[in-house]
């Protein structure tokens, strides 16, 4: 699986394209629709789906525009779908004092779901804590972690649907995977999963 980071908008949430066999999925469309379409044209691939790691506004900025432009279905964990249509739950109101709504997802995901892209399969890992329906996407030695875990920190849990105990359990879930996997988080740089989990262990002890 080839992964490409697409320059985000001013909210600085990472946007990724996962590419295999002439197909691509966009994960967390925080970049402009034009930038994502340009990338697909450059790589000569069709955007098959739009995957969301969770429902916070900074990860879904161009969601409806991209969905309309390319006709691809939106996928989110079933526990976070309600965030898309509610500015309080997706945190836009908390930051900007006004509502921002998006249309519901087309496909609701559950833990263990598989999404085929070209010749490869992306697996859904439910990792609640940052939000009720936060997920990581695993494909081979690549894992997109959203705001569950970053290179040097863990996701916040003080917004709607956040829960510290759930987040700690999700970190333990991630310990079941190869520490050499490269994670691509929702903010900041990529790193090895083991490195990120070691930092998380330090943070949660102090």
mmCIF file of C-alpha atoms in Angstrom:
data_model
loop_
_atom_site.group_PDB
_atom_site.id
_atom_site.type_symbol
_atom_site.label_atom_id
_atom_site.label_comp_id
_atom_site.label_asym_id
_atom_site.label_seq_id
_atom_site.Cartn_x
_atom_site.Cartn_y
_atom_site.Cartn_z
ATOM 1 C CA UNK A 1 0.000 0.000 0.000
ATOM 2 C CA UNK A 2 1.312 3.408 -0.958
ATOM 3 C CA UNK A 3 0.516 6.289 1.380
ATOM 4 C CA UNK A 4 0.701 9.961 0.454
ATOM 5 C CA UNK A 5 0.144 12.896 2.778
ATOM 6 C CA UNK A 6 -1.901 15.696 1.220
ATOM 7 C CA UNK A 7 -1.263 19.239 2.433
ATOM 8 C CA UNK A 8 -3.931 20.094 5.009
ATOM 9 C CA UNK A 9 -5.879 23.291 5.412
ATOM 10 C CA UNK A 10 -5.316 25.847 8.148
ATOM 11 C CA UNK A 11 -6.529 23.431 10.856
ATOM 12 C CA UNK A 12 -3.390 21.334 10.267
ATOM 13 C CA UNK A 13 -5.139 17.965 10.470
ATOM 14 C CA UNK A 14 -3.369 15.389 8.369
ATOM 15 C CA UNK A 15 -5.059 14.086 5.235
ATOM 16 C CA UNK A 16 -3.870 10.868 3.599
ATOM 17 C CA UNK A 17 -4.393 8.946 0.377
ATOM 18 C CA UNK A 18 -3.941 5.169 0.470
ATOM 19 C CA UNK A 19 -3.279 3.793 -3.022
ATOM 20 C CA UNK A 20 -3.221 0.292 -4.474
ATOM 21 C CA UNK A 21 -4.031 -1.244 -7.839
ATOM 22 C CA UNK A 22 -5.385 1.883 -9.495
ATOM 23 C CA UNK A 23 -7.652 2.781 -6.599
ATOM 24 C CA UNK A 24 -7.346 5.201 -3.697
ATOM 25 C CA UNK A 25 -9.140 6.009 -0.494
ATOM 26 C CA UNK A 26 -8.892 9.375 1.175
ATOM 27 C CA UNK A 27 -8.581 9.322 4.950
ATOM 28 C CA UNK A 28 -9.780 12.426 6.821
ATOM 29 C CA UNK A 29 -10.445 14.989 4.052
ATOM 30 C CA UNK A 30 -9.017 18.074 5.722
ATOM 31 C CA UNK A 31 -7.300 19.205 2.536
ATOM 32 C CA UNK A 32 -9.205 20.986 -0.216
ATOM 33 C CA UNK A 33 -11.232 18.848 -2.580
ATOM 34 C CA UNK A 34 -9.149 20.223 -5.457
ATOM 35 C CA UNK A 35 -5.907 19.096 -3.814
ATOM 36 C CA UNK A 36 -7.231 15.584 -3.280
ATOM 37 C CA UNK A 37 -8.549 15.308 -6.828
ATOM 38 C CA UNK A 38 -5.272 16.662 -8.234
ATOM 39 C CA UNK A 39 -3.386 14.006 -6.307
ATOM 40 C CA UNK A 40 -5.640 11.264 -7.674
ATOM 41 C CA UNK A 41 -5.141 12.515 -11.226
ATOM 42 C CA UNK A 42 -1.382 12.702 -10.762
ATOM 43 C CA UNK A 43 -1.305 9.123 -9.467
ATOM 44 C CA UNK A 44 -3.785 7.989 -12.141
ATOM 45 C CA UNK A 45 -6.118 6.430 -9.587
ATOM 46 C CA UNK A 46 -9.833 6.546 -8.850
ATOM 47 C CA UNK A 47 -10.974 7.702 -5.413
ATOM 48 C CA UNK A 48 -13.019 4.731 -4.243
ATOM 49 C CA UNK A 49 -14.049 5.891 -0.774
ATOM 50 C CA UNK A 50 -13.606 8.529 1.918
ATOM 51 C CA UNK A 51 -12.669 7.098 5.308
ATOM 52 C CA UNK A 52 -12.938 9.014 8.572
ATOM 53 C CA UNK A 53 -10.948 8.223 11.696
ATOM 54 C CA UNK A 54 -13.538 10.136 13.729
ATOM 55 C CA UNK A 55 -16.049 12.946 13.429
ATOM 56 C CA UNK A 56 -14.322 16.129 14.628
ATOM 57 C CA UNK A 57 -14.627 19.139 12.335
ATOM 58 C CA UNK A 58 -10.934 19.569 11.597
ATOM 59 C CA UNK A 59 -10.779 16.129 9.987
ATOM 60 C CA UNK A 60 -13.863 16.542 7.783
ATOM 61 C CA UNK A 61 -13.484 20.072 6.405
ATOM 62 C CA UNK A 62 -13.951 19.100 2.752
ATOM 63 C CA UNK A 63 -16.097 16.031 3.358
ATOM 64 C CA UNK A 64 -19.283 16.949 1.498
ATOM 65 C CA UNK A 65 -17.458 18.805 -1.276
ATOM 66 C CA UNK A 66 -15.197 15.847 -2.053
ATOM 67 C CA UNK A 67 -18.100 13.403 -1.790
ATOM 68 C CA UNK A 68 -20.060 15.436 -4.344
ATOM 69 C CA UNK A 69 -17.061 15.992 -6.624
ATOM 70 C CA UNK A 70 -16.001 12.350 -6.934
ATOM 71 C CA UNK A 71 -19.144 10.422 -5.987
ATOM 72 C CA UNK A 72 -17.337 8.283 -3.405
ATOM 73 C CA UNK A 73 -19.084 6.913 -0.301
ATOM 74 C CA UNK A 74 -18.172 8.200 3.160
ATOM 75 C CA UNK A 75 -17.346 5.648 5.846
ATOM 76 C CA UNK A 76 -17.217 6.244 9.599
ATOM 77 C CA UNK A 77 -17.589 4.097 12.698
ATOM 78 C CA UNK A 78 -21.233 3.788 13.687
ATOM 79 C CA UNK A 79 -20.610 5.467 17.070
ATOM 80 C CA UNK A 80 -19.406 8.713 15.438
ATOM 81 C CA UNK A 81 -21.922 9.166 12.621
ATOM 82 C CA UNK A 82 -24.080 11.486 14.719
ATOM 83 C CA UNK A 83 -21.158 13.895 15.047
ATOM 84 C CA UNK A 84 -21.263 14.803 11.369
ATOM 85 C CA UNK A 85 -24.629 16.534 11.586
ATOM 86 C CA UNK A 86 -24.147 18.272 14.934
ATOM 87 C CA UNK A 87 -21.831 21.254 15.415
ATOM 88 C CA UNK A 88 -21.709 20.708 19.164
ATOM 89 C CA UNK A 89 -20.656 17.087 18.850
ATOM 90 C CA UNK A 90 -18.141 17.649 16.057
ATOM 91 C CA UNK A 91 -16.689 20.515 18.151
ATOM 92 C CA UNK A 92 -17.073 23.258 15.542
ATOM 93 C CA UNK A 93 -19.343 25.216 17.858
ATOM 94 C CA UNK A 94 -16.860 24.904 20.737
ATOM 95 C CA UNK A 95 -14.124 26.557 18.680
ATOM 96 C CA UNK A 96 -16.058 29.044 16.548
ATOM 97 C CA UNK A 97 -19.389 29.647 18.285
ATOM 98 C CA UNK A 98 -21.508 28.580 15.336
ATOM 99 C CA UNK A 99 -22.845 25.399 13.830
ATOM 100 C CA UNK A 100 -21.305 23.341 11.048
ATOM 101 C CA UNK A 101 -23.152 20.296 9.763
ATOM 102 C CA UNK A 102 -22.261 17.564 7.290
ATOM 103 C CA UNK A 103 -24.430 14.901 5.738
ATOM 104 C CA UNK A 104 -24.517 11.434 7.337
ATOM 105 C CA UNK A 105 -22.044 8.793 6.276
ATOM 106 C CA UNK A 106 -22.980 6.340 3.552
ATOM 107 C CA UNK A 107 -21.451 3.310 5.256
ATOM 108 C CA UNK A 108 -21.181 2.701 9.004
ATOM 109 C CA UNK A 109 -18.173 0.696 10.143
ATOM 110 C CA UNK A 110 -17.626 -1.688 13.014
ATOM 111 C CA UNK A 111 -14.511 -3.110 14.602
ATOM 112 C CA UNK A 112 -12.894 -5.651 12.311
ATOM 113 C CA UNK A 113 -14.501 -4.396 9.110
ATOM 114 C CA UNK A 114 -12.399 -4.767 5.966
ATOM 115 C CA UNK A 115 -12.170 -2.327 3.060
ATOM 116 C CA UNK A 116 -10.591 -3.493 -0.168
ATOM 117 C CA UNK A 117 -8.434 -1.029 -2.089
ATOM 118 C CA UNK A 118 -6.943 -2.391 -5.289
ATOM 119 C CA UNK A 119 -4.998 -5.485 -4.311
ATOM 120 C CA UNK A 120 -4.929 -4.822 -0.574
ATOM 121 C CA UNK A 121 -7.209 -4.742 2.453
ATOM 122 C CA UNK A 122 -7.599 -2.060 5.119
ATOM 123 C CA UNK A 123 -8.790 -3.293 8.509
ATOM 124 C CA UNK A 124 -10.766 -1.206 10.973
ATOM 125 C CA UNK A 125 -9.614 -1.136 14.606
ATOM 126 C CA UNK A 126 -12.103 0.531 16.968
ATOM 127 C CA UNK A 127 -10.117 2.694 19.411
ATOM 128 C CA UNK A 128 -12.604 4.802 21.422
ATOM 129 C CA UNK A 129 -11.449 7.443 23.863
ATOM 130 C CA UNK A 130 -10.831 10.553 21.791
ATOM 131 C CA UNK A 131 -14.396 10.034 20.579
ATOM 132 C CA UNK A 132 -16.830 7.152 20.905
ATOM 133 C CA UNK A 133 -16.212 5.944 17.382
ATOM 134 C CA UNK A 134 -12.537 6.724 16.864
ATOM 135 C CA UNK A 135 -10.788 4.131 14.734
ATOM 136 C CA UNK A 136 -7.365 3.262 13.380
ATOM 137 C CA UNK A 137 -6.928 1.894 9.867
ATOM 138 C CA UNK A 138 -4.381 -0.884 9.401
ATOM 139 C CA UNK A 139 -2.928 -2.079 6.118
ATOM 140 C CA UNK A 140 0.210 -4.190 6.279
ATOM 141 C CA UNK A 141 2.914 -2.147 7.983
ATOM 142 C CA UNK A 142 0.909 1.108 7.819
ATOM 143 C CA UNK A 143 -1.524 2.292 10.476
ATOM 144 C CA UNK A 144 -3.462 5.560 10.344
ATOM 145 C CA UNK A 145 -4.255 6.426 13.946
ATOM 146 C CA UNK A 146 -6.310 9.619 13.729
ATOM 147 C CA UNK A 147 -6.303 11.372 17.094
ATOM 148 C CA UNK A 148 -6.009 8.229 19.201
ATOM 149 C CA UNK A 149 -2.224 8.454 19.426
ATOM 150 C CA UNK A 150 0.465 10.740 18.026
ATOM 151 C CA UNK A 151 4.227 10.468 17.862
ATOM 152 C CA UNK A 152 4.686 12.223 21.193
ATOM 153 C CA UNK A 153 1.242 12.428 22.785
ATOM 154 C CA UNK A 154 -2.226 10.950 23.009
ATOM 155 C CA UNK A 155 -5.564 12.314 21.890
ATOM 156 C CA UNK A 156 -7.560 14.680 24.051
ATOM 157 C CA UNK A 157 -10.630 13.262 25.748
ATOM 158 C CA UNK A 158 -12.456 16.374 26.974
ATOM 159 C CA UNK A 159 -14.696 16.878 23.932
ATOM 160 C CA UNK A 160 -18.076 15.221 23.339
ATOM 161 C CA UNK A 161 -17.776 11.436 23.422
ATOM 162 C CA UNK A 162 -14.268 11.473 24.874
ATOM 163 C CA UNK A 163 -13.377 9.159 27.743
ATOM 164 C CA UNK A 164 -9.972 8.737 29.367
ATOM 165 C CA UNK A 165 -10.579 5.152 30.543
ATOM 166 C CA UNK A 166 -11.639 4.147 27.042
ATOM 167 C CA UNK A 167 -8.544 5.788 25.596
ATOM 168 C CA UNK A 168 -6.274 3.841 27.939
ATOM 169 C CA UNK A 169 -7.965 0.605 26.898
ATOM 170 C CA UNK A 170 -7.511 1.553 23.248
ATOM 171 C CA UNK A 171 -3.791 2.093 23.794
ATOM 172 C CA UNK A 172 -3.605 -1.404 25.239
ATOM 173 C CA UNK A 173 -5.397 -2.695 22.151
ATOM 174 C CA UNK A 174 -2.711 -1.134 19.964
ATOM 175 C CA UNK A 175 -0.011 -2.922 21.956
ATOM 176 C CA UNK A 176 -1.176 -6.158 20.324
ATOM 177 C CA UNK A 177 0.256 -4.989 17.006
ATOM 178 C CA UNK A 178 3.828 -5.065 15.710
ATOM 179 C CA UNK A 179 5.733 -2.149 17.306
ATOM 180 C CA UNK A 180 7.603 -1.691 14.026
ATOM 181 C CA UNK A 181 4.417 -0.622 12.227
ATOM 182 C CA UNK A 182 4.626 2.968 11.007
ATOM 183 C CA UNK A 183 1.790 5.116 12.314
ATOM 184 C CA UNK A 184 0.427 8.130 10.484
ATOM 185 C CA UNK A 185 -1.470 10.233 13.048
ATOM 186 C CA UNK A 186 -4.114 12.891 12.633
ATOM 187 C CA UNK A 187 -1.624 15.606 13.595
ATOM 188 C CA UNK A 188 2.145 15.781 13.439
ATOM 189 C CA UNK A 189 4.715 13.408 12.008
ATOM 190 C CA UNK A 190 4.759 9.664 11.443
ATOM 191 C CA UNK A 191 6.719 7.314 13.700
ATOM 192 C CA UNK A 192 6.929 3.705 14.805
ATOM 193 C CA UNK A 193 4.000 2.388 16.817
ATOM 194 C CA UNK A 194 6.270 1.146 19.585
ATOM 195 C CA UNK A 195 7.863 4.570 19.974
ATOM 196 C CA UNK A 196 4.470 6.263 20.204
ATOM 197 C CA UNK A 197 3.188 3.730 22.745
ATOM 198 C CA UNK A 198 6.302 4.185 24.898
ATOM 199 C CA UNK A 199 5.639 7.914 24.960
ATOM 200 C CA UNK A 200 1.979 7.287 25.737
ATOM 201 C CA UNK A 201 2.932 5.046 28.660
ATOM 202 C CA UNK A 202 5.123 7.794 30.063
ATOM 203 C CA UNK A 203 2.395 10.404 29.674
ATOM 204 C CA UNK A 204 -0.319 8.314 31.277
ATOM 205 C CA UNK A 205 1.883 7.488 34.294
ATOM 206 C CA UNK A 206 2.579 11.149 35.045
#
